[in-house]
PDB file of C-alpha atoms in Angstrom:
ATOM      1  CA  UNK W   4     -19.760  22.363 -34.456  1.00  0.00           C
ATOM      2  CA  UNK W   5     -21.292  23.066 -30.988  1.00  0.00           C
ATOM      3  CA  UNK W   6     -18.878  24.387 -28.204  1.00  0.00           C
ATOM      4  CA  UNK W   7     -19.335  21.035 -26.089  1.00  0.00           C
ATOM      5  CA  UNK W   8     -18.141  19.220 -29.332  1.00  0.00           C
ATOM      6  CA  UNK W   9     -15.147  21.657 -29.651  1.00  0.00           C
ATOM      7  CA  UNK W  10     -14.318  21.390 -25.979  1.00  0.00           C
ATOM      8  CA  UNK W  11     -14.263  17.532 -26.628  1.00  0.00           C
ATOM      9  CA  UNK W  12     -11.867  17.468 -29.478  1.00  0.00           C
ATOM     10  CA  UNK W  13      -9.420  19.916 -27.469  1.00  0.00           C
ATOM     11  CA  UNK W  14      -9.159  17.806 -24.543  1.00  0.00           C
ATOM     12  CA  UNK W  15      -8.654  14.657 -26.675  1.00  0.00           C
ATOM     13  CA  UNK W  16      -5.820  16.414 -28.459  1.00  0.00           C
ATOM     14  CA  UNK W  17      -3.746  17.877 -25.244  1.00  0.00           C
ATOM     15  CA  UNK W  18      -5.139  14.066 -23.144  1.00  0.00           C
ATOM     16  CA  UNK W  19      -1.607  12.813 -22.755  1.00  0.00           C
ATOM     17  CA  UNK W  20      -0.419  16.385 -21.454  1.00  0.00           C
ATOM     18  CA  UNK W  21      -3.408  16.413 -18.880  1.00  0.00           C
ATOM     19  CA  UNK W  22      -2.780  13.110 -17.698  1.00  0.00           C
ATOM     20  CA  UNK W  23       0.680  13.640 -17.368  1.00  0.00           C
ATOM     21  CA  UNK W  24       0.120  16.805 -15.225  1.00  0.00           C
ATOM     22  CA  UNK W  25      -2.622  14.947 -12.506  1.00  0.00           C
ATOM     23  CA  UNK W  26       0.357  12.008 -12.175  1.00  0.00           C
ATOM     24  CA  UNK W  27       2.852  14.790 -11.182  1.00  0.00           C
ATOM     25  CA  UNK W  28       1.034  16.862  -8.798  1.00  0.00           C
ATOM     26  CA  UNK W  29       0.329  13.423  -6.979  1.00  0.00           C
ATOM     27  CA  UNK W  30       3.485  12.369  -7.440  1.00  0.00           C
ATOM     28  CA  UNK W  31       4.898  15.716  -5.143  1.00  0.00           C
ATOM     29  CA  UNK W  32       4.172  15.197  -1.399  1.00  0.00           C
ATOM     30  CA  UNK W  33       2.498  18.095  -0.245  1.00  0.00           C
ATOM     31  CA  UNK W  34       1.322  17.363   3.497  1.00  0.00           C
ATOM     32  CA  UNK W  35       2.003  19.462   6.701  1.00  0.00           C
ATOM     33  CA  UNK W  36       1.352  22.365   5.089  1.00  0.00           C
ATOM     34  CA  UNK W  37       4.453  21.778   2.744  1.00  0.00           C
ATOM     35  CA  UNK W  38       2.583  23.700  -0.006  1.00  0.00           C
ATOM     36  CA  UNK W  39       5.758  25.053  -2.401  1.00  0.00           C
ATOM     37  CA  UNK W  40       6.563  22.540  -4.426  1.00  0.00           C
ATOM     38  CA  UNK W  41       3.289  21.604  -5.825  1.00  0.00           C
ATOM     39  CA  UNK W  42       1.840  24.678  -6.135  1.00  0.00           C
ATOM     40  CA  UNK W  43       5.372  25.311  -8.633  1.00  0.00           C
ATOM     41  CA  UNK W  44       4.432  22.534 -10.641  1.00  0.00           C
ATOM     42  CA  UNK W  45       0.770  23.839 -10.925  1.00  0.00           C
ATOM     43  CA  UNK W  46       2.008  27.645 -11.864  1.00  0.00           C
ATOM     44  CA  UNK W  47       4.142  26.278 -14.380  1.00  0.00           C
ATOM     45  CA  UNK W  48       1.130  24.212 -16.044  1.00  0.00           C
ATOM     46  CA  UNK W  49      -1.059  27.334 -16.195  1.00  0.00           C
ATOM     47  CA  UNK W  50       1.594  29.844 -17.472  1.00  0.00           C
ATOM     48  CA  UNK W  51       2.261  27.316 -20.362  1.00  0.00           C
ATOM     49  CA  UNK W  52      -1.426  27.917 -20.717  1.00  0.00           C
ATOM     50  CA  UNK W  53      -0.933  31.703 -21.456  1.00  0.00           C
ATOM     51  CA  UNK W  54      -3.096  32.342 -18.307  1.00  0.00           C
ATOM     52  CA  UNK W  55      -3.015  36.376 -17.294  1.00  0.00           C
ATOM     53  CA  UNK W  56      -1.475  35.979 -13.580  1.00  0.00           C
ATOM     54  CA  UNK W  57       0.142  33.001 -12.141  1.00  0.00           C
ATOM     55  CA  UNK W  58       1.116  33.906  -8.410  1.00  0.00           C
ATOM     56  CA  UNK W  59       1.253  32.516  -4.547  1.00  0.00           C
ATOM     57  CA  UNK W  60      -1.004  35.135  -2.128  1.00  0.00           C
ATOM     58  CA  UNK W  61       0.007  36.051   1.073  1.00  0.00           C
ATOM     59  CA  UNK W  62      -0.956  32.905   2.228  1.00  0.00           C
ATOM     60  CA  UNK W  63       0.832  30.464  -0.316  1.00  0.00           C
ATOM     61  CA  UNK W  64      -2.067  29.281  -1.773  1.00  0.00           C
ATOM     62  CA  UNK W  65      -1.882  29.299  -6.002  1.00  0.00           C
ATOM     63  CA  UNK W  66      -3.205  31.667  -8.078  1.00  0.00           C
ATOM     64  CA  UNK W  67      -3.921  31.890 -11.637  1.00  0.00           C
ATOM     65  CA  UNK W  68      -6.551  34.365 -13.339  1.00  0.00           C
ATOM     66  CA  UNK W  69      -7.685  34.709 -16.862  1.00  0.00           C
ATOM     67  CA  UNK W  70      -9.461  37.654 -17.862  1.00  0.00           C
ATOM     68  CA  UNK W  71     -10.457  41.424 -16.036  1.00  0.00           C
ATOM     69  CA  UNK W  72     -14.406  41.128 -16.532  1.00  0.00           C
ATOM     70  CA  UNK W  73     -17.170  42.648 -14.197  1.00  0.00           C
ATOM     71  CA  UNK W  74     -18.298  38.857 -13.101  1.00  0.00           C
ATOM     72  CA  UNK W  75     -15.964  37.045 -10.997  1.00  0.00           C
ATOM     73  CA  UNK W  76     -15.877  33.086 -11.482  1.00  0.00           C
ATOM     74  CA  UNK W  77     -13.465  31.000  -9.123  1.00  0.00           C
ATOM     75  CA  UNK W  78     -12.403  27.135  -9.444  1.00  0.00           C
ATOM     76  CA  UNK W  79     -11.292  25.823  -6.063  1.00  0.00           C
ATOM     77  CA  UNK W  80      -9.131  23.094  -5.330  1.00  0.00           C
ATOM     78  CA  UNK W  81      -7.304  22.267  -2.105  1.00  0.00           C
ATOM     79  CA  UNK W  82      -3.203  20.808  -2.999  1.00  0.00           C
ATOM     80  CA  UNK W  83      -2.463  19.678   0.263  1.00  0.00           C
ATOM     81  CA  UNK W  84      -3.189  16.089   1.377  1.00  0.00           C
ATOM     82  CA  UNK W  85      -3.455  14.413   4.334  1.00  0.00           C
ATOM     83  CA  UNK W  86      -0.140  11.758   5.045  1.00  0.00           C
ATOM     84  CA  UNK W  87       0.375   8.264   4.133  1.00  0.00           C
ATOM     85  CA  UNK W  88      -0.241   6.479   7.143  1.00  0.00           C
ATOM     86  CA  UNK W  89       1.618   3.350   7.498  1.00  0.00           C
ATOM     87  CA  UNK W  90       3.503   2.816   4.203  1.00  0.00           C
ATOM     88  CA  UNK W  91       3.837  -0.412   4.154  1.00  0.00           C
ATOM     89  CA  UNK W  92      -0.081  -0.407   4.457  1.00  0.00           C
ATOM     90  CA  UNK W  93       0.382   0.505   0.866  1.00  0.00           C
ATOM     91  CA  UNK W  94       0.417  -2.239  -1.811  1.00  0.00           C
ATOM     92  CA  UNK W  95       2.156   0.128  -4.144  1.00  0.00           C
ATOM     93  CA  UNK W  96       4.029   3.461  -4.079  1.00  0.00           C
ATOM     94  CA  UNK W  97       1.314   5.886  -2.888  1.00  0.00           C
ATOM     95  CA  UNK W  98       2.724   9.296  -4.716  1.00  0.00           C
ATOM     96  CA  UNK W  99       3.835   6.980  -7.942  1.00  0.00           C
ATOM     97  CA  UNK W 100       0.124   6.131  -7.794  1.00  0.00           C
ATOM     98  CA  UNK W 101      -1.007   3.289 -10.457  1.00  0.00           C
ATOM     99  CA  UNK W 102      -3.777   3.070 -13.050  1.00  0.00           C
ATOM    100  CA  UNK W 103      -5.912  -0.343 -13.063  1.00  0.00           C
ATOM    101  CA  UNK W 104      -8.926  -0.403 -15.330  1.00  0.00           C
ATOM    102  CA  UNK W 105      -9.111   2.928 -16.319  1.00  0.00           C
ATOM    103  CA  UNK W 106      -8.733   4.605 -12.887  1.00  0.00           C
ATOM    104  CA  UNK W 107      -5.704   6.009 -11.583  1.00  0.00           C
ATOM    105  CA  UNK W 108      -4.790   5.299  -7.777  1.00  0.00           C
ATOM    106  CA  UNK W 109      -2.332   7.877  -6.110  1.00  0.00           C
ATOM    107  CA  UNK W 110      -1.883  10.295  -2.511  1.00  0.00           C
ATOM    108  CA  UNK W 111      -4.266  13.104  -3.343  1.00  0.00           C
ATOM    109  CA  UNK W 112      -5.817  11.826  -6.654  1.00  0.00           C
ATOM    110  CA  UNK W 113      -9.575  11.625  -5.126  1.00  0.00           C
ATOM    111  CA  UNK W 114      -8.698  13.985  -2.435  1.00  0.00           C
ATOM    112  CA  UNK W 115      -8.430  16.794  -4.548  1.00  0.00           C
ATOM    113  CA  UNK W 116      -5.616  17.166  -6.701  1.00  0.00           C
ATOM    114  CA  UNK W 117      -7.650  15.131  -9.278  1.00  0.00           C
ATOM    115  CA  UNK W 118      -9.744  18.404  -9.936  1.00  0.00           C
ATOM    116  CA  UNK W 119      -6.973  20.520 -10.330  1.00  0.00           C
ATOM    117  CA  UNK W 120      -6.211  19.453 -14.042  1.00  0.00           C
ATOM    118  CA  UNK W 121      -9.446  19.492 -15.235  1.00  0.00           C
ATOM    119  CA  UNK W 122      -9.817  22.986 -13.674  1.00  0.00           C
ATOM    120  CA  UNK W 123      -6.774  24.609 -15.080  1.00  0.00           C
ATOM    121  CA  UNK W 124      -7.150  23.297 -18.472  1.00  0.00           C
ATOM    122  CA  UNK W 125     -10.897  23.762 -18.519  1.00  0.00           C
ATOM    123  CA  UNK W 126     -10.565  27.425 -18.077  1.00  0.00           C
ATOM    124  CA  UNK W 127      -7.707  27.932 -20.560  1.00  0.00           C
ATOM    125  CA  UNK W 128     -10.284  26.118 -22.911  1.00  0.00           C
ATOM    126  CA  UNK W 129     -13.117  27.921 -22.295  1.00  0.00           C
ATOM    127  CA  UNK W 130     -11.044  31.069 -22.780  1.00  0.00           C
ATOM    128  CA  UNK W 131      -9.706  29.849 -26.105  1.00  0.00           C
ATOM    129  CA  UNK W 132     -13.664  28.988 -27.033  1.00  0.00           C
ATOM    130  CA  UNK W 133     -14.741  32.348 -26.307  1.00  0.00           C
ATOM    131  CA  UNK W 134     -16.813  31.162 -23.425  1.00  0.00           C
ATOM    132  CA  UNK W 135     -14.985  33.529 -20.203  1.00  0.00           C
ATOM    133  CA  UNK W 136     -15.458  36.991 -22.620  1.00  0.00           C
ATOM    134  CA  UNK W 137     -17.230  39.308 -19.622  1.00  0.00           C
ATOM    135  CA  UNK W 138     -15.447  37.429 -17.121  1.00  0.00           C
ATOM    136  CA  UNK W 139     -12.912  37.314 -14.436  1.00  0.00           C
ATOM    137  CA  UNK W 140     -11.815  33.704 -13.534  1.00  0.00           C
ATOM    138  CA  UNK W 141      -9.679  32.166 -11.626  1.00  0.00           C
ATOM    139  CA  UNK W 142      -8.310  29.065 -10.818  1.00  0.00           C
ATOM    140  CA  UNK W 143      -7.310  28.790  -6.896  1.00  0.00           C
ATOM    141  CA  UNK W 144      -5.482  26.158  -5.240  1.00  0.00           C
ATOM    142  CA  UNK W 145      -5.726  26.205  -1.796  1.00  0.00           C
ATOM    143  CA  UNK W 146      -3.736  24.965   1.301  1.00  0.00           C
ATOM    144  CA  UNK W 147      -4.164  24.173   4.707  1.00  0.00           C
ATOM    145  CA  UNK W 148      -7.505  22.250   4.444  1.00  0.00           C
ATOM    146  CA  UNK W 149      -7.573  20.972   8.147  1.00  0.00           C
ATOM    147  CA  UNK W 150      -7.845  24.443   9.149  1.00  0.00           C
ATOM    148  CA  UNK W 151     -10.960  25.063   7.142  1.00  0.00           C
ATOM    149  CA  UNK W 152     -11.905  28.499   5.943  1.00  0.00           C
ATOM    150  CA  UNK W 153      -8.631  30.303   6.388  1.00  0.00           C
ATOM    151  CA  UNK W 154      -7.543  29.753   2.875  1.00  0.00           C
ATOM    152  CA  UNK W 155     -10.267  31.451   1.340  1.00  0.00           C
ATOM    153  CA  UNK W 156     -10.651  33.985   3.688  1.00  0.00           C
ATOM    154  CA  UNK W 157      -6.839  35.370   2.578  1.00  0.00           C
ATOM    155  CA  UNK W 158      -8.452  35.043  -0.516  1.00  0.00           C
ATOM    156  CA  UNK W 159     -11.159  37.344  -0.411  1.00  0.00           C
ATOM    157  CA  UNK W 160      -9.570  39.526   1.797  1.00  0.00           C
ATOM    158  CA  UNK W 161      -6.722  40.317  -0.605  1.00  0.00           C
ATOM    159  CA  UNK W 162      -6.139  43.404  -1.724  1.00  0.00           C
ATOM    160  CA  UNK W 163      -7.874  44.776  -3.538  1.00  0.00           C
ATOM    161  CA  UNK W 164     -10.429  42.154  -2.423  1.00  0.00           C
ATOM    162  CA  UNK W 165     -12.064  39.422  -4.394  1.00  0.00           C
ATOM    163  CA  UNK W 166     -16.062  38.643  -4.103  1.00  0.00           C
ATOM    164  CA  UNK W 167     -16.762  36.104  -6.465  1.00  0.00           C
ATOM    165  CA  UNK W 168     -20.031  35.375  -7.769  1.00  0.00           C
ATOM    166  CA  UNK W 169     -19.908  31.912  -7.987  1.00  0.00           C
ATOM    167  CA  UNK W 170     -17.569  29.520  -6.862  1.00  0.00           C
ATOM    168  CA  UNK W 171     -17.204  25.527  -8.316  1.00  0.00           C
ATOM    169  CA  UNK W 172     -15.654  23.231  -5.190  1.00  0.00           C
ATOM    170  CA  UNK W 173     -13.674  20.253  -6.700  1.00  0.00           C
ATOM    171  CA  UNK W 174     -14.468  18.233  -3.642  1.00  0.00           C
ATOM    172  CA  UNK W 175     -15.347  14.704  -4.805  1.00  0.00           C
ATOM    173  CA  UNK W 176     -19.210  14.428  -5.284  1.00  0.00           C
ATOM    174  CA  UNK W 177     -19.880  11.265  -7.133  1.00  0.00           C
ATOM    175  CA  UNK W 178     -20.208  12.906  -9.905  1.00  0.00           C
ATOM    176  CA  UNK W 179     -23.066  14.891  -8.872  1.00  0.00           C
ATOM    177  CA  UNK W 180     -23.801  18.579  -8.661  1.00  0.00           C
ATOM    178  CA  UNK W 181     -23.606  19.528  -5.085  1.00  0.00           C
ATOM    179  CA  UNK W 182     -25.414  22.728  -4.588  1.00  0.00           C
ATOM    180  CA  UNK W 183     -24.720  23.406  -0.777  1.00  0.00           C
ATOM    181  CA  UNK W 184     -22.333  22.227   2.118  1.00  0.00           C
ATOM    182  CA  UNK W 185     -23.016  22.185   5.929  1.00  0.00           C
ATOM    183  CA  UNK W 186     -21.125  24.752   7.982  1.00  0.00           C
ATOM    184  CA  UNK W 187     -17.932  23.766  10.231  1.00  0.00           C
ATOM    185  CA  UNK W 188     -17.753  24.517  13.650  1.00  0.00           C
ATOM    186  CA  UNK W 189     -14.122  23.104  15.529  1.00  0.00           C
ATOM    187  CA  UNK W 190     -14.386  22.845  19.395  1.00  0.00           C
ATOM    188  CA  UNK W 191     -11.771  21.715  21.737  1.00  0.00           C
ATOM    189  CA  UNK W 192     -12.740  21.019  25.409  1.00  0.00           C
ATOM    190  CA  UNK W 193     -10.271  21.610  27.720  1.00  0.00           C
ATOM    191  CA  UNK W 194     -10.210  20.356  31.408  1.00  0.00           C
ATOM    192  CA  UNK W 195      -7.602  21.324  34.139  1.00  0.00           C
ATOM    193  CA  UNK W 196      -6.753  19.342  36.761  1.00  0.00           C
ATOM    194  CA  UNK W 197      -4.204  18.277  39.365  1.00  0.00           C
ATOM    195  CA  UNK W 198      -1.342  15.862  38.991  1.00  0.00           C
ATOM    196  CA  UNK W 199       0.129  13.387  41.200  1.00  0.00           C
ATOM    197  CA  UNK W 200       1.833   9.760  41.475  1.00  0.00           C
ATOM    198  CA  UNK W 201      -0.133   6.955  40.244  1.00  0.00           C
ATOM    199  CA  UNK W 202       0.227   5.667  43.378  1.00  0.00           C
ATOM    200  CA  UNK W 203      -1.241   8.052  44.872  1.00  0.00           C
ATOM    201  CA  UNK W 204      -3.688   8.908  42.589  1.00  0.00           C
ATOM    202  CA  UNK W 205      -6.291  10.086  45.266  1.00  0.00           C
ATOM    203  CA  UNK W 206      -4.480  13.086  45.774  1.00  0.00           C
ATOM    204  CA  UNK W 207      -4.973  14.457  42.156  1.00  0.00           C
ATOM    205  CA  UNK W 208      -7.744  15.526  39.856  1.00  0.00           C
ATOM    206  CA  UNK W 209      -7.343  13.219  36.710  1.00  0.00           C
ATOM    207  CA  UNK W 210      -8.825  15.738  33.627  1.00  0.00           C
ATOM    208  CA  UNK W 211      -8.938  12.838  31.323  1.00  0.00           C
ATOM    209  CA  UNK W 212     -12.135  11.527  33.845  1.00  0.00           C
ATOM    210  CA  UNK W 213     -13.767  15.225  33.644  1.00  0.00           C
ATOM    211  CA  UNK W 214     -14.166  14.667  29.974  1.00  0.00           C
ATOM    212  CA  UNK W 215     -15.716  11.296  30.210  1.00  0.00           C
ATOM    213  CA  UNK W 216     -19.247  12.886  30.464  1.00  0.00           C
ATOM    214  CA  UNK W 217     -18.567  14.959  27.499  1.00  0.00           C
ATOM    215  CA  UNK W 218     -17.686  12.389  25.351  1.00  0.00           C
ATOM    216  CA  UNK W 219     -20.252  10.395  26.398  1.00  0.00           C
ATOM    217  CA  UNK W 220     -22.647  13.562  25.697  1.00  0.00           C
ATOM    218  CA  UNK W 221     -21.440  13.678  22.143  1.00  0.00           C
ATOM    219  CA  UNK W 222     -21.288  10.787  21.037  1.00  0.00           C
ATOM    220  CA  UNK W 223     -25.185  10.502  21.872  1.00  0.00           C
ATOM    221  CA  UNK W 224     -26.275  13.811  20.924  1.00  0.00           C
ATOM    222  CA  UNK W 225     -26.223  14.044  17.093  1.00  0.00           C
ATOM    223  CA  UNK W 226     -30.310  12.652  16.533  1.00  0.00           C
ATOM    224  CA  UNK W 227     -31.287  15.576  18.069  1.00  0.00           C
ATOM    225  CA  UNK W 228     -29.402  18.335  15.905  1.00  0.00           C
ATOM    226  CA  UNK W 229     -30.964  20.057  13.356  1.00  0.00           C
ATOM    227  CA  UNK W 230     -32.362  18.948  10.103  1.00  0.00           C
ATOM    228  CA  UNK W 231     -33.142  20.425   6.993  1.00  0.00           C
ATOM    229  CA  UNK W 232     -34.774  18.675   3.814  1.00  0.00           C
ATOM    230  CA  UNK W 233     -31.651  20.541   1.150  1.00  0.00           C
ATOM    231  CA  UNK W 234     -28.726  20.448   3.029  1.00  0.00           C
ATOM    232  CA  UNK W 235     -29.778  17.197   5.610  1.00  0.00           C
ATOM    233  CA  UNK W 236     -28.945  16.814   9.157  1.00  0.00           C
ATOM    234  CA  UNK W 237     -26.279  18.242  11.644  1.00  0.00           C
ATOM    235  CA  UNK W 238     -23.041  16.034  12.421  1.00  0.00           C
ATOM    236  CA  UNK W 239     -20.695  15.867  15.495  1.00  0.00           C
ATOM    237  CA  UNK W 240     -18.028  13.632  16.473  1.00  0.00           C
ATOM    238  CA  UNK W 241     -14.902  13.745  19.053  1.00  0.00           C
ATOM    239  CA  UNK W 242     -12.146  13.707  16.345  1.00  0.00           C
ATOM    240  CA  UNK W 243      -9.107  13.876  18.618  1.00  0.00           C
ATOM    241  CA  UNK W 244      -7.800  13.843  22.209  1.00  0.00           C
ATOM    242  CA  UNK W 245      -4.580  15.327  23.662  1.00  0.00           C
ATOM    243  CA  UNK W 246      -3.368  14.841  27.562  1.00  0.00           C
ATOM    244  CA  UNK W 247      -0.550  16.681  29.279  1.00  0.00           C
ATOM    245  CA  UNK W 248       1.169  14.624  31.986  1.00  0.00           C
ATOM    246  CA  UNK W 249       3.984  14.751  33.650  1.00  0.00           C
ATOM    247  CA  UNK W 250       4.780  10.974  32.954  1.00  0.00           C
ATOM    248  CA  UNK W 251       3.199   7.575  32.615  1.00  0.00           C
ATOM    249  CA  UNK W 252       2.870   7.266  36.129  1.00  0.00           C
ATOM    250  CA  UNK W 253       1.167  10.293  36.770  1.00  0.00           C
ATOM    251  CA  UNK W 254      -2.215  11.612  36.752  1.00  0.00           C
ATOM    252  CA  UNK W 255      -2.907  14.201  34.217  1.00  0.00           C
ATOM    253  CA  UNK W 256      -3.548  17.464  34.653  1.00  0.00           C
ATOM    254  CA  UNK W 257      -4.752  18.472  31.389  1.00  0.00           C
ATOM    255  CA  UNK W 258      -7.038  17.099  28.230  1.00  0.00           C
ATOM    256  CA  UNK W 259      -8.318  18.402  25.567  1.00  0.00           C
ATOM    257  CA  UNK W 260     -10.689  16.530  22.810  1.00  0.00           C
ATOM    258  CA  UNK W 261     -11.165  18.222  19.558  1.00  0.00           C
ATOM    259  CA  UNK W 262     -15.184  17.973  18.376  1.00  0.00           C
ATOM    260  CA  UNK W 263     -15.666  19.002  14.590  1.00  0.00           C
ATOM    261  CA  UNK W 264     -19.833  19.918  14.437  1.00  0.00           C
ATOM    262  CA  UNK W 265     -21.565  20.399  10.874  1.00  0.00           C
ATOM    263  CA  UNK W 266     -24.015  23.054  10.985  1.00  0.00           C
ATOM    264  CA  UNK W 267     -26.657  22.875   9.172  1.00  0.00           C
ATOM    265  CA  UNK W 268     -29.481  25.442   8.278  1.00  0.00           C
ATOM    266  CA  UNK W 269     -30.790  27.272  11.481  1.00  0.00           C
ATOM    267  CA  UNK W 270     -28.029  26.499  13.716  1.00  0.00           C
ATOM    268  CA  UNK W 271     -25.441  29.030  14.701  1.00  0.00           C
ATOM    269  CA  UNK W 272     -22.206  29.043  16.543  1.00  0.00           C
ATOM    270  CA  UNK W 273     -23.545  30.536  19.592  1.00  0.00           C
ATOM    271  CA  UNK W 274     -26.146  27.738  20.184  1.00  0.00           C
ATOM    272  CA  UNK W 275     -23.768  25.157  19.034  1.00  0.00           C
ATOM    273  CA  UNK W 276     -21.328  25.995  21.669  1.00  0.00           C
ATOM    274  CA  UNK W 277     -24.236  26.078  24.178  1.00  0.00           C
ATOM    275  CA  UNK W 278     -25.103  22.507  23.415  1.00  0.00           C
ATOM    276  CA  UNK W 279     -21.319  21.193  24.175  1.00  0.00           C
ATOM    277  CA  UNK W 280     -21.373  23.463  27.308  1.00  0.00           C
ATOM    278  CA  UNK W 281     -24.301  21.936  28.640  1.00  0.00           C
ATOM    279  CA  UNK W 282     -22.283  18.323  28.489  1.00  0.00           C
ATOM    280  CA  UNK W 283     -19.950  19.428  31.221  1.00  0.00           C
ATOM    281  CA  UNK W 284     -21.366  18.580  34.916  1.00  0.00           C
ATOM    282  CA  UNK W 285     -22.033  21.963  37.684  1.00  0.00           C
ATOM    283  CA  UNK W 286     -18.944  20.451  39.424  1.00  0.00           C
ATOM    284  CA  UNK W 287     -16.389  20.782  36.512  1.00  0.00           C
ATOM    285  CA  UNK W 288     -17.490  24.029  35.036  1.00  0.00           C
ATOM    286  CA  UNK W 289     -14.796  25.991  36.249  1.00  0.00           C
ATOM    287  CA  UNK W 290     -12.192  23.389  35.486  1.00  0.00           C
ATOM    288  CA  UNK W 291     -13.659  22.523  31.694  1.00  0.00           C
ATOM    289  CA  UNK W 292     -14.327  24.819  28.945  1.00  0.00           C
ATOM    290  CA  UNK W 293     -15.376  24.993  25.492  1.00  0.00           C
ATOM    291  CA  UNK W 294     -13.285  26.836  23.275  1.00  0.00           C
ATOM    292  CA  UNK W 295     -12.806  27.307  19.465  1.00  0.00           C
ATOM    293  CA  UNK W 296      -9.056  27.372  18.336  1.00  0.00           C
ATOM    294  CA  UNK W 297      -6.725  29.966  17.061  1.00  0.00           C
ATOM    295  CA  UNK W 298      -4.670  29.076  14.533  1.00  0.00           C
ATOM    296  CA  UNK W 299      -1.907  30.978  15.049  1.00  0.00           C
ATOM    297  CA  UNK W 300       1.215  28.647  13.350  1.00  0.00           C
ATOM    298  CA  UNK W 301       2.440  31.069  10.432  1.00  0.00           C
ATOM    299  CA  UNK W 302       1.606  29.214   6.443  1.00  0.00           C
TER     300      UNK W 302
END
């Protein structure tokens, strides 16, 4: 019996337990960076699986290895979700989740906690097989997703650092092989200016106006970004927009929009940042800047 035969018969035998496990990782909210309890429930799974370290890093993120060998293989899933919304948008409990022909509908069960079953029992099956001898692997479930990067940069920073030589994404790809992703590049534009009465509006400098032209800039600007025939063509949008005012009936004296940009092959930050830059008129430049954030909020 081939190993892809074996592997078959395994899963169909520990099914209900799999199952069971993807409808209670949805079923804990993990959102705001309100990592613990899920990443509990995931350590638990994987020390029932016998795996050779279960910890949290210094981040919080989840770690489980299996095996010390000279090649380093990582699994990486991200546990945190994005909120609910509106829940009475929802036409059924969104962390109870339901299954309707075949496919089960939850908070997180697309995006990504559905990969994180298949990961942590996939290893401890291919370890059982004999498939991971010569190899350290681990299984890493990650946090903080809408600060891209940071996660597994406390990763392979640990100590003693990790450098893996391949790493599997459980992003949801159609069920395709995706070989490649686009860089990430977050802006935020800030513009200063000077408050005062509504009613007397003419005697301030409203920063929500100074970032009209940017806005307008982006919004137009993304056929003319890079291309590339593997990885495609660069993306920007305005994804967010925060104003500081003293009240309702004031004129702002600060905004900020937040731009995410997707690199793609040949582009770099530094010319990236020049393109936004050259959005913002001669007359604002010393009142509008470009700048990439700092996360500095503890995990």
């Amino acid at each position: 019996m081939g190993h892809v035969q074996k592997l078959q018969q395994s899963v169909y035998r520990y099914r209900e337990r799999i199952v069971q496990f993807m409808r209670e990782i949805c079923a804990i909210p993990s959102m705001h960076s309100m990592i613990g309890p899920v990443g509990e429930r995931i350590q638990t799974e994987m020390r029932w699986l016998g795996y050779d370290e279960v910890r949290y890093d210094k981040m919080g993120n989840t770690l489980g290895r299996i095996g010390h060998g000279p090649r380093v293989l990582v699994y990486d899933s991200h546990i945190d979700t994005v909120g609910v919304g509106d829940p009475n948008a929802w036409a059924w409990d969104p962390f109870e989740g339901k299954v309707e022909d075949g496919v089960f509908y939850a908070r997180g069960a697309g995006d990504e906690k559905g990969s994180t079953p298949g990961m942590v029992y996939g290893l401890s099956l291919a370890r059982d097989l004999g498939l991971l001898d010569g190899w350290t692997v681990y299984y890493f479930g990650n946090m903080e997703e809408w600060c891209d990067g940071l996660a597994p940069k406390a990763f392979v920073e640990a100590d003693p650092a990790v450098r893996p030589d391949y790493v599997c994404i459980g992003e949801a790809t159609r069920m395709q092989v995706f070989r490649g992703h686009k860089g990430r590049l977050e802006m935020h534009v800030v513009a200063k200016g000077v408050s005062a009465h509504a009613a007397s509006n003419h005697l301030g400098d409203n920063a929500i106006y100074k970032l009209l032209p940017v806005i307008a800039g982006v919004r137009e600007m993304e056929p003319a970004l890079g291309d590339h025939p593997f990885l495609g063509h660069g993306k920007i949008t305005v994804t967010d927009m925060h104003v500081h005012t003293p009240s309702v009936n004031a004129v702002p004296d600060k905004a900020t929009i937040c731009i995410d940009r997707r690199m793609t092959f040949g582009e770099a930050r530094e010319q990236v940042m020049g393109e936004v830059q050259a959005l913002i008129p001669a007359a604002d430049r010393g009142t509008v800047t470009v700048q990439v954030p700092r996360y500095e909020q503890p995990s």
